Amino acid sequence: MRVTLKLFATLGDYLPPGARFNQIELDLDHGTTVQALIDRYSLPPKLVHLVLVNGHFVPPEERATRALNEGDVLAIWPPIAGG
């Protein structure tokens, strides 16, 4: 199945070669979870703050069980501070 992974701010450094405009399209096995993809790209847990699938928030306790589907867009942001 085809899924788009978008990583924002400093997380963009974890995207593989070939990624453009902070995103990459991936071919994944059916049943791949949000957490499996986070682990696949070795994203540091402290930097995985806001996780959205198709614009809907996925809380930390659901990431290991939330399976991705064909055409999903997984977007991840690190914590952002400002003032």
GROMACS .gro file of C-alpha atoms in nm, residues 1-55:
model
   55
    1MET     CA    1   0.000   0.000   0.000
    2ARG     CA    2   0.114   0.355  -0.067
    3VAL     CA    3   0.141   0.607   0.221
    4THR     CA    4   0.288   0.959   0.242
    5LEU     CA    5   0.520   1.041   0.533
    6LYS     CA    6   0.571   1.409   0.617
    7LEU     CA    7   0.828   1.516   0.877
    8PHE     CA    8   0.845   1.879   0.985
    9ALA     CA    9   1.113   2.109   1.129
   10THR     CA   10   1.418   1.921   1.260
   11LEU     CA   11   1.256   1.583   1.194
   12GLY     CA   12   1.307   1.643   0.823
   13ASP     CA   13   1.668   1.535   0.874
   14TYR     CA   14   1.541   1.179   0.929
   15LEU     CA   15   1.381   1.148   0.587
   16PRO     CA   16   1.562   0.914   0.348
   17PRO     CA   17   1.738   1.029   0.032
   18GLY     CA   18   1.490   1.112  -0.239
   19ALA     CA   19   1.252   1.294  -0.008
   20ARG     CA   20   1.129   1.625  -0.144
   21PHE     CA   21   0.954   1.912   0.029
   22ASN     CA   22   0.967   1.739   0.372
   23GLN     CA   23   0.781   1.431   0.248
   24ILE     CA   24   0.820   1.095   0.081
   25GLU     CA   25   0.581   0.837  -0.058
   26LEU     CA   26   0.636   0.487   0.079
   27ASP     CA   27   0.524   0.139  -0.015
   28LEU     CA   28   0.431  -0.040   0.308
   29ASP     CA   29   0.289  -0.375   0.408
   30HIS     CA   30  -0.078  -0.377   0.497
   31GLY     CA   31  -0.119  -0.346   0.873
   32THR     CA   32   0.187  -0.123   0.924
   33THR     CA   33   0.123   0.091   1.231
   34VAL     CA   34   0.209   0.452   1.300
   35GLN     CA   35   0.461   0.340   1.563
   36ALA     CA   36   0.624   0.091   1.325
   37LEU     CA   37   0.692   0.374   1.080
   38ILE     CA   38   0.824   0.598   1.358
   39ASP     CA   39   1.058   0.316   1.460
   40ARG     CA   40   1.159   0.239   1.101
   41TYR     CA   41   1.304   0.588   1.063
   42SER     CA   42   1.454   0.593   1.416
   43LEU     CA   43   1.267   0.907   1.515
   44PRO     CA   44   1.366   1.002   1.871
   45PRO     CA   45   1.062   0.964   2.101
   46LYS     CA   46   1.126   1.304   2.260
   47LEU     CA   47   1.098   1.466   1.915
   48VAL     CA   48   0.776   1.289   1.811
   49HIS     CA   49   0.523   1.529   1.954
   50LEU     CA   50   0.228   1.596   1.725
   51VAL     CA   51   0.124   1.298   1.511
   52LEU     CA   52  -0.158   1.327   1.258
   53VAL     CA   53  -0.304   1.076   1.013
   54ASN     CA   54  -0.503   1.253   0.744
   55GLY     CA   55  -0.524   1.558   0.971
   0.00000   0.00000   0.00000
